[in-house]
Coordinates of C-alpha atoms and ligand atoms in Angstrom, one line a residue:
Chain R
M5 CA -12.4 -7.8 -25.4
K6 CA -8.7 -7.6 -25.7
E7 CA -6.1 -10.1 -26.8
I8 CA -3.6 -10.8 -24.1
T9 CA -0.5 -13.0 -23.7
I10 CA 0.3 -14.2 -20.2
T11 CA 3.0 -16.7 -19.3
V12 CA 1.7 -18.9 -16.5
N13 CA 4.1 -21.3 -14.8
G14 CA 6.4 -21.1 -17.8
T15 CA 3.8 -21.6 -20.6
A16 CA 2.6 -18.6 -22.7
H17 CA -1.2 -18.3 -23.2
T18 CA -2.6 -16.0 -25.8
L19 CA -6.3 -15.5 -25.5
Q20 CA -9.2 -13.0 -26.0
V21 CA -10.5 -11.9 -22.7
E22 CA -13.2 -9.5 -21.5
N23 CA -11.6 -6.3 -20.0
R24 CA -13.3 -6.8 -16.7
L25 CA -12.1 -10.4 -16.2
L26 CA -10.3 -10.6 -12.9
L27 CA -6.9 -12.3 -12.9
V28 CA -8.1 -14.9 -10.4
H29 CA -10.9 -15.9 -12.7
F30 CA -8.6 -16.1 -15.6
I31 CA -6.4 -18.5 -13.6
R32 CA -9.2 -20.6 -12.2
E33 CA -11.8 -20.6 -14.8
V34 CA -10.0 -20.0 -18.1
L35 CA -6.8 -22.0 -17.4
N36 CA -8.5 -24.4 -14.8
L37 CA -5.7 -23.9 -12.3
T38 CA -7.8 -24.2 -9.2
G39 CA -5.0 -24.2 -6.7
T40 CA -5.4 -20.4 -6.4
H41 CA -8.4 -19.9 -4.1
I42 CA -11.0 -17.1 -3.7
G43 CA -11.7 -16.4 -0.1
C44 CA -12.9 -12.9 0.7
D45 CA -13.0 -11.5 -2.9
T46 CA -12.2 -8.1 -1.2
S47 CA -8.3 -8.1 -1.1
S48 CA -8.3 -9.0 2.6
C49 CA -7.5 -12.7 3.0
G50 CA -4.7 -13.5 0.6
A51 CA -6.0 -16.9 -0.5
C52 CA -5.7 -15.7 -4.1
T53 CA -2.1 -14.7 -3.8
I54 CA 0.1 -15.4 -6.9
L55 CA 3.4 -14.0 -8.2
L56 CA 3.2 -11.4 -10.9
N57 CA 6.6 -10.9 -12.4
G58 CA 8.0 -12.3 -9.1
K59 CA 5.9 -10.1 -6.8
S60 CA 3.2 -11.5 -4.6
V61 CA -0.2 -9.9 -5.4
K62 CA -3.8 -10.6 -4.6
S63 CA -5.2 -11.8 -8.0
C64 CA -8.8 -10.9 -7.0
T65 CA -7.8 -7.3 -7.2
V66 CA -5.9 -7.4 -10.5
L67 CA -7.4 -7.4 -14.0
A68 CA -6.3 -10.1 -16.4
V69 CA -5.5 -7.3 -18.9
Q70 CA -3.1 -5.8 -16.4
A71 CA -1.0 -8.9 -16.6
N72 CA -0.7 -8.7 -20.4
G73 CA 2.9 -9.4 -21.3
K74 CA 3.8 -10.5 -17.8
E75 CA 4.8 -13.7 -16.0
I76 CA 2.6 -15.4 -13.4
Q77 CA 3.5 -18.2 -11.0
T78 CA 0.7 -20.1 -9.2
V79 CA 1.0 -22.8 -6.6
E80 CA 0.9 -25.4 -9.4
G81 CA 4.2 -24.0 -10.7
L82 CA 6.1 -24.1 -7.4
A83 CA 7.7 -27.5 -8.0
P84 CA 7.9 -29.9 -10.9
E85 CA 5.2 -32.6 -11.0
G86 CA 6.0 -35.4 -8.5
S87 CA 8.3 -33.3 -6.4
L88 CA 7.8 -30.9 -3.5
H89 CA 9.1 -27.3 -3.2
P90 CA 10.8 -26.7 0.2
L91 CA 7.8 -24.7 1.2
Q92 CA 5.4 -27.5 0.3
E93 CA 7.6 -29.9 2.3
G94 CA 7.8 -27.5 5.2
F95 CA 4.0 -27.2 5.4
K96 CA 3.6 -31.0 5.1
E97 CA 6.2 -31.8 7.8
N98 CA 5.1 -29.1 10.2
H99 CA 1.3 -29.5 9.9
G100 CA 1.3 -26.0 8.5
L101 CA -2.3 -26.6 7.3
H102 CA -5.5 -28.0 8.5
C103 CA -8.3 -27.4 6.0
G104 CA -5.7 -26.1 3.4
F105 CA -7.8 -23.3 2.0
C106 CA -5.3 -20.6 2.9
T107 CA -2.2 -22.8 2.0
P108 CA -1.6 -21.9 -1.7
G109 CA -1.8 -18.2 -1.0
M110 CA 0.4 -18.6 2.1
M111 CA 3.0 -20.5 0.1
M112 CA 3.1 -18.0 -2.7
R113 CA 3.5 -15.1 -0.3
A114 CA 6.2 -17.0 1.6
S115 CA 8.0 -17.8 -1.6
E116 CA 8.5 -14.0 -2.3
L117 CA 9.4 -13.4 1.3
L118 CA 12.1 -16.0 1.2
Q119 CA 13.3 -14.8 -2.2
N120 CA 13.9 -11.3 -0.7
N121 CA 15.0 -12.4 2.7
P122 CA 16.3 -16.0 2.8
N123 CA 16.8 -15.9 6.6
P124 CA 13.8 -14.0 8.1
T125 CA 13.3 -13.7 11.8
E126 CA 10.0 -14.9 13.3
D127 CA 8.8 -11.3 13.5
E128 CA 9.7 -10.7 9.9
I129 CA 7.8 -13.9 8.9
R130 CA 4.7 -12.8 10.9
W131 CA 4.7 -9.3 9.3
G132 CA 5.5 -10.9 6.0
I133 CA 2.3 -13.0 6.0
S134 CA 0.2 -10.3 7.6
G135 CA -1.9 -10.1 4.4
N136 CA -2.9 -13.8 4.6
L137 CA -5.6 -15.1 6.9
C138 CA -5.7 -18.6 8.3
R139 CA -8.8 -19.6 10.2
C140 CA -7.5 -23.0 11.4
T141 CA -3.8 -23.3 12.4
G142 CA -3.3 -20.3 14.7
Y143 CA -0.3 -19.5 12.4
N144 CA 2.4 -21.1 14.7
N145 CA 2.9 -24.1 12.4
I146 CA 2.8 -21.8 9.3
V147 CA 5.7 -19.8 10.8
K148 CA 7.5 -23.1 11.5
A149 CA 6.9 -24.3 8.0
I150 CA 8.4 -21.1 6.5
Q151 CA 11.4 -21.4 8.9
Y152 CA 11.9 -25.0 7.7
A153 CA 11.7 -24.0 4.1
G154 CA 14.2 -21.2 4.6
A155 CA 16.6 -23.6 6.3
K156 CA 16.2 -26.1 3.4
I157 CA 16.8 -23.4 0.8
R158 CA 19.9 -22.1 2.6
G159 CA 21.2 -25.7 2.8
E160 CA 21.3 -25.6 6.6
E161 CA 20.3 -28.2 9.2
L162 CA 16.5 -28.6 9.3
P163 CA 14.7 -27.5 12.4
S164 CA 12.8 -30.0 14.5
T165 CA 9.3 -30.8 13.2
E166 CA 8.1 -32.2 16.6
P167 CA 4.9 -30.5 17.6
E168 CA 5.1 -28.1 20.5
F169 CA 2.5 -28.3 23.2
V170 CA 2.1 -25.0 25.0
Chain O
M29 CA -17.9 -9.7 -7.5
I30 CA -17.3 -8.5 -11.0
P31 CA -16.9 -4.9 -12.2
A32 CA -19.4 -3.4 -14.7
P33 CA -18.0 -3.6 -18.3
F34 CA -15.6 -0.9 -19.4
E35 CA -13.2 -0.1 -22.2
Y36 CA -9.5 -0.4 -21.5
D37 CA -6.5 1.5 -22.9
A38 CA -2.8 1.0 -22.0
P39 CA -1.0 4.0 -23.5
T40 CA 2.8 4.1 -23.4
T41 CA 3.4 7.8 -23.4
L42 CA 2.0 10.6 -21.2
E43 CA 0.9 12.6 -24.3
E44 CA -1.2 9.6 -25.4
A45 CA -2.7 9.2 -22.0
I46 CA -3.6 12.9 -21.7
G47 CA -5.1 12.8 -25.2
L48 CA -7.3 9.9 -24.1
L49 CA -8.3 11.6 -20.9
Q50 CA -9.3 14.7 -22.9
K51 CA -11.2 12.7 -25.5
Y52 CA -13.2 10.7 -23.0
G53 CA -13.6 13.3 -20.2
D54 CA -15.7 12.1 -17.3
E55 CA -16.1 8.6 -18.6
A56 CA -12.5 7.7 -18.1
K57 CA -10.5 6.9 -15.0
I58 CA -6.8 6.4 -14.6
L59 CA -5.6 3.0 -13.4
S60 CA -2.4 2.9 -11.3
G61 CA -2.0 0.2 -8.7
G62 CA -5.8 -0.4 -8.9
H63 CA -6.0 -1.2 -5.1
S64 CA -8.5 1.5 -4.4
L65 CA -10.2 1.6 -7.8
I66 CA -10.7 -2.1 -8.5
P67 CA -12.3 -2.9 -5.1
M68 CA -14.7 0.1 -5.7
M69 CA -15.5 -1.2 -9.2
K70 CA -16.1 -4.7 -7.9
L71 CA -18.5 -3.3 -5.3
R72 CA -20.0 -1.2 -8.1
F73 CA -19.4 2.0 -6.1
A74 CA -17.5 3.1 -9.2
S75 CA -18.4 2.2 -12.8
P76 CA -16.1 4.1 -15.1
E77 CA -16.8 3.5 -18.8
R78 CA -13.1 3.5 -19.6
L79 CA -9.9 2.7 -17.8
I80 CA -6.6 4.3 -18.8
D81 CA -3.9 2.1 -17.4
I82 CA -0.8 4.3 -17.0
N83 CA 1.5 1.5 -15.8
G84 CA 3.1 1.1 -19.2
I85 CA 4.3 4.8 -19.2
A86 CA 8.1 5.0 -18.6
G87 CA 9.6 7.7 -16.4
L88 CA 7.0 7.7 -13.5
S89 CA 8.9 5.3 -11.2
H90 CA 11.9 7.4 -10.0
I91 CA 12.9 8.4 -6.5
S92 CA 15.6 11.0 -6.9
E93 CA 17.1 14.1 -5.3
E94 CA 17.8 17.3 -7.3
N95 CA 18.6 20.8 -6.0
G96 CA 17.3 20.3 -2.5
T97 CA 14.1 18.5 -3.6
V98 CA 13.3 14.8 -3.4
K99 CA 11.2 13.7 -6.4
I100 CA 8.9 10.7 -6.3
G101 CA 7.4 9.4 -9.5
A102 CA 3.6 8.8 -9.3
L103 CA 4.0 5.1 -10.0
V104 CA 6.5 4.4 -7.2
R105 CA 5.0 1.4 -5.3
E106 CA 4.6 1.4 -1.5
V107 CA 7.2 -1.4 -1.4
E108 CA 9.7 0.7 -3.3
A109 CA 9.2 3.7 -0.9
E110 CA 9.6 1.2 2.0
H111 CA 13.1 0.2 0.9
S112 CA 14.4 3.4 -0.7
D113 CA 17.7 4.5 0.9
L114 CA 17.2 8.0 -0.3
L115 CA 13.8 8.3 1.5
K116 CA 15.2 6.6 4.6
K117 CA 18.1 9.1 4.7
H118 CA 15.9 12.2 4.7
F119 CA 12.5 11.0 5.9
P120 CA 12.3 8.2 8.4
I121 CA 8.6 8.7 8.3
F122 CA 8.3 6.7 5.1
E123 CA 9.4 3.5 6.9
D124 CA 6.8 4.2 9.6
V125 CA 4.0 4.8 7.2
T126 CA 4.6 2.1 4.6
H127 CA 4.7 -0.6 7.3
L128 CA 1.3 0.5 8.4
I129 CA -0.3 0.6 4.9
A130 CA -2.3 -2.5 4.2
D131 CA -0.1 -5.6 3.8
P132 CA 2.8 -6.8 1.7
Q133 CA 0.8 -7.8 -1.3
V134 CA -1.2 -4.6 -1.5
R135 CA 2.1 -2.6 -1.1
N136 CA 3.5 -4.5 -4.1
M137 CA 0.7 -2.9 -6.2
G138 CA -0.4 0.4 -4.6
T139 CA 1.3 3.6 -5.8
L140 CA 2.1 6.8 -3.9
G141 CA 0.5 8.8 -6.8
G142 CA -2.7 6.7 -6.5
N143 CA -2.7 7.0 -2.7
L144 CA -2.9 10.8 -3.0
A145 CA -5.0 11.1 -6.2
H146 CA -7.7 8.9 -4.6
G147 CA -8.5 11.8 -2.3
D148 CA -9.4 9.7 0.7
A149 CA -8.8 11.1 4.2
A150 CA -8.5 7.5 5.4
N151 CA -5.4 7.0 3.3
D152 CA -2.1 7.5 5.1
H153 CA 0.1 9.4 2.6
P154 CA -2.0 12.6 2.6
A155 CA -1.1 13.4 6.2
V156 CA 2.5 12.5 5.7
M157 CA 2.7 14.8 2.7
I158 CA 1.1 17.6 4.7
A159 CA 3.7 17.1 7.4
L160 CA 6.5 17.1 4.9
G161 CA 5.2 20.2 3.0
A162 CA 5.0 18.3 -0.4
T163 CA 4.0 19.7 -3.7
V164 CA 2.1 17.6 -6.2
I165 CA 3.0 17.9 -9.9
A166 CA 0.0 17.4 -12.3
T167 CA 0.7 17.1 -16.0
G168 CA -2.1 18.0 -18.4
P169 CA -2.7 19.3 -22.0
D170 CA -1.0 22.6 -21.1
G171 CA 2.0 21.0 -19.5
E172 CA 3.0 20.8 -15.8
R173 CA 1.4 22.5 -12.9
A174 CA 2.6 22.5 -9.3
I175 CA 0.0 22.2 -6.6
P176 CA 1.0 22.8 -2.9
I177 CA -0.3 19.9 -0.8
D178 CA -2.5 22.3 1.2
E179 CA -4.5 23.1 -2.0
F180 CA -4.7 19.5 -3.2
F181 CA -7.5 17.9 -1.1
Y182 CA -10.9 19.3 -1.7
G183 CA -13.5 17.0 -0.3
F184 CA -14.6 13.4 -0.1
Y185 CA -12.7 11.7 -3.0
M186 CA -12.1 15.1 -4.5
T187 CA -8.7 16.7 -5.3
A188 CA -7.4 19.7 -7.3
L189 CA -6.7 17.5 -10.3
Q190 CA -8.7 18.7 -13.3
H191 CA -10.0 16.6 -16.2
G192 CA -7.1 15.7 -18.5
E193 CA -4.6 15.9 -15.7
I194 CA -2.4 13.1 -14.4
L195 CA -0.5 13.3 -11.1
T196 CA 3.0 12.6 -12.3
E197 CA 5.3 13.5 -9.4
I198 CA 5.5 14.3 -5.8
Q199 CA 8.2 16.8 -4.7
I200 CA 9.4 17.2 -1.1
P201 CA 11.8 19.8 0.1
V202 CA 15.0 18.2 1.7
P203 CA 14.7 19.4 5.2
P204 CA 17.6 21.2 7.0
A205 CA 19.9 19.5 9.5
G206 CA 18.2 19.0 12.9
T207 CA 15.0 17.7 11.3
S208 CA 13.3 14.4 11.6
S209 CA 9.8 12.8 11.2
A210 CA 7.5 10.1 12.5
Y211 CA 4.1 8.6 11.8
H212 CA 1.8 6.3 13.6
K213 CA -1.8 5.3 13.2
L214 CA -4.0 3.4 15.5
E215 CA -5.5 0.4 13.7
R216 CA -7.8 -2.4 14.8
K217 CA -5.8 -5.0 12.9
V218 CA -3.1 -5.1 10.2
G219 CA -4.3 -3.7 6.9
D220 CA -7.1 -1.6 8.5
Y221 CA -7.5 2.0 7.8
A222 CA -6.6 4.4 10.6
T223 CA -8.9 4.9 13.6
A224 CA -6.7 8.0 13.9
G225 CA -3.2 8.7 12.4
V226 CA -0.6 11.4 13.0
A227 CA 2.3 12.5 10.9
V228 CA 4.9 14.9 12.3
Q229 CA 8.1 16.5 11.0
L230 CA 10.1 18.8 13.3
T231 CA 13.2 20.9 13.0
L232 CA 15.2 21.8 16.2
D233 CA 18.1 24.3 16.4
A234 CA 21.2 23.7 18.5
N235 CA 19.5 24.9 21.6
G236 CA 16.5 22.6 21.1
V237 CA 14.2 25.3 20.0
C238 CA 11.7 24.2 17.4
T239 CA 12.2 26.2 14.2
A240 CA 9.8 24.4 11.9
A241 CA 6.9 21.9 12.4
G242 CA 4.6 20.0 10.1
I243 CA 1.7 18.0 11.5
G244 CA -0.9 16.1 9.4
L245 CA -3.9 14.0 10.6
T246 CA -5.3 10.9 9.0
N247 CA -9.0 9.9 9.0
V248 CA -10.3 12.3 11.7
N249 CA -11.6 14.9 9.3
P250 CA -13.6 15.0 6.0
V251 CA -10.3 15.9 4.3
P252 CA -6.8 15.2 5.3
L253 CA -6.0 17.9 7.9
R254 CA -3.0 20.1 8.7
A255 CA -3.0 20.7 12.5
A256 CA -2.0 24.4 12.0
R257 CA -2.6 25.6 15.6
S258 CA -0.5 22.7 16.9
E259 CA 2.4 23.5 14.6
A260 CA 2.3 27.2 15.7
A261 CA 2.2 26.1 19.3
L262 CA 5.6 24.4 18.9
I263 CA 7.5 27.0 16.8
G264 CA 9.9 29.1 18.8
K265 CA 9.6 26.9 21.9
T266 CA 11.6 24.1 23.4
L267 CA 9.6 20.9 23.5
T268 CA 8.6 20.7 27.2
T269 CA 5.8 18.5 28.4
E270 CA 3.5 21.6 28.5
T271 CA 4.3 22.7 25.0
I272 CA 3.7 19.2 23.6
A273 CA 0.4 18.9 25.6
E274 CA -0.8 22.2 24.2
A275 CA 0.0 21.1 20.6
A276 CA -1.9 17.8 21.2
K277 CA -4.9 19.6 22.7
Y278 CA -5.2 21.9 19.6
A279 CA -5.1 19.0 17.2
S280 CA -7.8 17.1 19.1
E281 CA -10.0 20.2 19.1
D282 CA -9.4 21.2 15.5
C283 CA -10.1 17.9 13.8
S284 CA -13.6 16.7 13.1
P285 CA -13.9 12.9 13.4
S286 CA -17.1 11.1 12.9
S287 CA -18.3 8.3 15.2
D288 CA -18.3 5.0 13.3
L289 CA -17.4 1.4 13.7
R290 CA -13.8 2.4 14.6
G291 CA -14.8 4.4 17.6
S292 CA -16.7 7.4 18.9
E293 CA -15.9 11.0 18.1
E294 CA -14.7 11.5 21.7
Y295 CA -12.4 8.5 21.6
K296 CA -10.9 9.5 18.3
R297 CA -10.2 13.0 19.6
D298 CA -8.5 11.5 22.6
M299 CA -6.4 9.2 20.3
V300 CA -5.4 12.2 18.2
A301 CA -4.0 13.9 21.3
V302 CA -2.2 10.8 22.4
L303 CA -0.7 10.2 19.0
V304 CA 0.4 13.9 18.5
K305 CA 2.3 13.7 21.8
R306 CA 3.9 10.4 20.9
M307 CA 4.9 11.4 17.4
I308 CA 6.4 14.8 18.5
K309 CA 8.5 12.8 21.0
K310 CA 9.5 10.2 18.5
A311 CA 10.4 12.7 15.8
S312 CA 12.4 14.8 18.3
E313 CA 14.2 11.7 19.7
R314 CA 15.2 10.8 16.2
I315 CA 16.8 14.2 15.8
L316 CA 19.0 13.8 19.0
I317 CA 20.3 10.5 17.9
Ligands
FAD424 C1 -6.9 -4.5 1.7 C2 -6.5 -3.0 1.5 C3 -6.0 -2.3 2.6 C4 -5.6 -1.0 2.4 N1 -5.1 -0.3 3.5 C5 -4.6 0.9 3.3 C6 -4.1 1.7 4.4 O1 -4.0 1.2 5.5 N2 -3.6 2.9 4.2 C7 -3.7 3.5 2.9 O2 -3.2 4.6 2.8 N3 -4.2 2.8 1.9 C8 -4.7 1.6 2.0 N4 -5.2 0.9 1.0 C9 -5.3 1.6 -0.3 C10 -4.0 1.3 -1.2 O3 -2.9 1.9 -0.5 C11 -4.2 1.9 -2.6 O4 -3.3 1.2 -3.3 C12 -4.1 3.4 -2.8 O5 -5.1 4.0 -2.0 C13 -4.4 3.8 -4.2 O6 -3.3 3.6 -5.0 P1 -3.4 2.8 -6.3 O7 -2.1 3.0 -7.1 O8 -3.8 1.5 -6.1 O9 -4.5 3.7 -7.1 P2 -5.7 3.2 -8.0 O10 -6.6 2.3 -7.3 O11 -5.2 2.8 -9.3 O12 -6.4 4.7 -8.2 C14 -7.1 5.3 -7.1 C15 -7.8 6.6 -7.7 O13 -6.8 7.6 -8.0 C16 -6.9 7.8 -9.4 N5 -5.5 7.9 -9.9 C17 -4.5 6.9 -9.6 N6 -3.3 7.3 -10.1 C18 -3.5 8.6 -10.6 C19 -2.6 9.5 -11.2 N7 -1.3 9.2 -11.3 N8 -3.1 10.7 -11.6 C20 -4.4 11.0 -11.4 N9 -5.3 10.2 -10.9 C21 -4.8 8.9 -10.4 C22 -7.7 6.7 -10.1 O14 -8.3 7.1 -11.2 C23 -8.6 6.3 -8.9 O15 -9.7 7.2 -8.9 C24 -5.6 -0.4 1.1 C25 -6.1 -1.1 0.0 C26 -6.5 -2.4 0.2 C27 -7.0 -3.2 -1.0
FES425 S1 -9.8 -13.6 -2.3 FE1 -8.2 -12.2 -2.9 S2 -7.6 -11.4 -1.0 FE2 -9.2 -12.7 -0.4
FES426 S1 -5.6 -24.2 7.1 FE1 -7.6 -23.7 7.1 S2 -7.6 -21.6 6.7 FE2 -5.5 -22.0 6.9

């Protein structure tokens, strides 16, 4: 057991945890923040993606003790209660989700992507989310959602949200 | 999947970390990015009794150039290597390889030191370091030791690192003018380990004669392999189609791939030949630009 302090979505938590506790279990089961999902549990799908000191990581492959003294952001911390982050708005407006299982991880990954590169090309978006699997959407609307969020963050005219039929 | 229980230390100096490694010997394992070790612990392929997390040790995250040598700290993350201007300037191969390692989240955590120390022929940096003629610096109770990359990989998950030693730095000679490099691996999907991978660094003189060549192969041999006969086939020659084909043939003959879910032995040998040809061309085109 080790005492750790982790700041999650702006609130510091000091707790005794077992050394082998995975960060994703700390988030979901100790803090009850169930927006972060567990899909593959083998670092492949990206459903468990969170930001650790601003960098997107797969929290199923990080120990809670490794996050000691660090800051975490989960999907719950993207926007204040009652409002939507541009990414959340983008996913909503562009049907960027069907079942929604991959969505929190997609949005957390996209939030670092847009932080580093506010105006990514389609190719950069597709490479940027290459560690996140979606079994429903076929990705096109996820790409559109991220483009929409980028435009909103840059303060530019928003792209059309009309569905494309191809 | 939850790892077996273990003790956890997070030392803040190298001395402290080395002391802990000496004290606990075989029971302890170093934790860097954790992206090879933690998956193995979750699957219970590895159950170390103690993890020594070296991420809190300062001075292991530099990328610098000194007296004709580029020095890369063991804790440099893939993402940092991907965006380093110094590495881009001397070694375009780093942009090739980092793009092909796993995915952005894994690259935010995985370290270059861990990628080598893991001793896995499926990892991509070993072949790159072979092509670049790197030296691995290990720090232990008796101080630093320089290990040439050709003496570093021993066997399946085995390296020349001894108990009590930490891989602290990777050193790569700055190549002469007229040099460039390239890497590619065949993968079934993004994030997959290589079906076959080839790293090439070449130096050409003003007449287009090859004066130095480094060629490393990924995941087609029990240990990361230097394609020595291929290198020799290029040196002293201009890179004609015949010369390149000869080098490719030697690499495909000298590796020892196993048939598995990524392909048959025969297929992998063929792919090695194709990739050797392509990477020689790519590296040499980069020189002419
Ligand atoms: C989904 C996924 C896909 C991946 N795909 C690829 C890929 O395509 N290509 C590729 O090359 N890799 C791939 N990897 C592996 C990844 O790059 C790892 O991060 C890397 O192999 C190990 O680096 P690490 O810092 O995470 O090391 P760790 O997991 O922390 O350590 C690995 C081993 O090395 C030892 N070790 C670590 N650092 C040191 C040190 N400084 N001194 C001595 N011993 C040390 C540890 O004790 C352990 O035994 C993938 C990983 C995942 C999870
Ligand atoms: S649950 Fe972590 S990557 Fe799939
Ligand atoms: S919306 Fe169902 S997995 Fe992406």
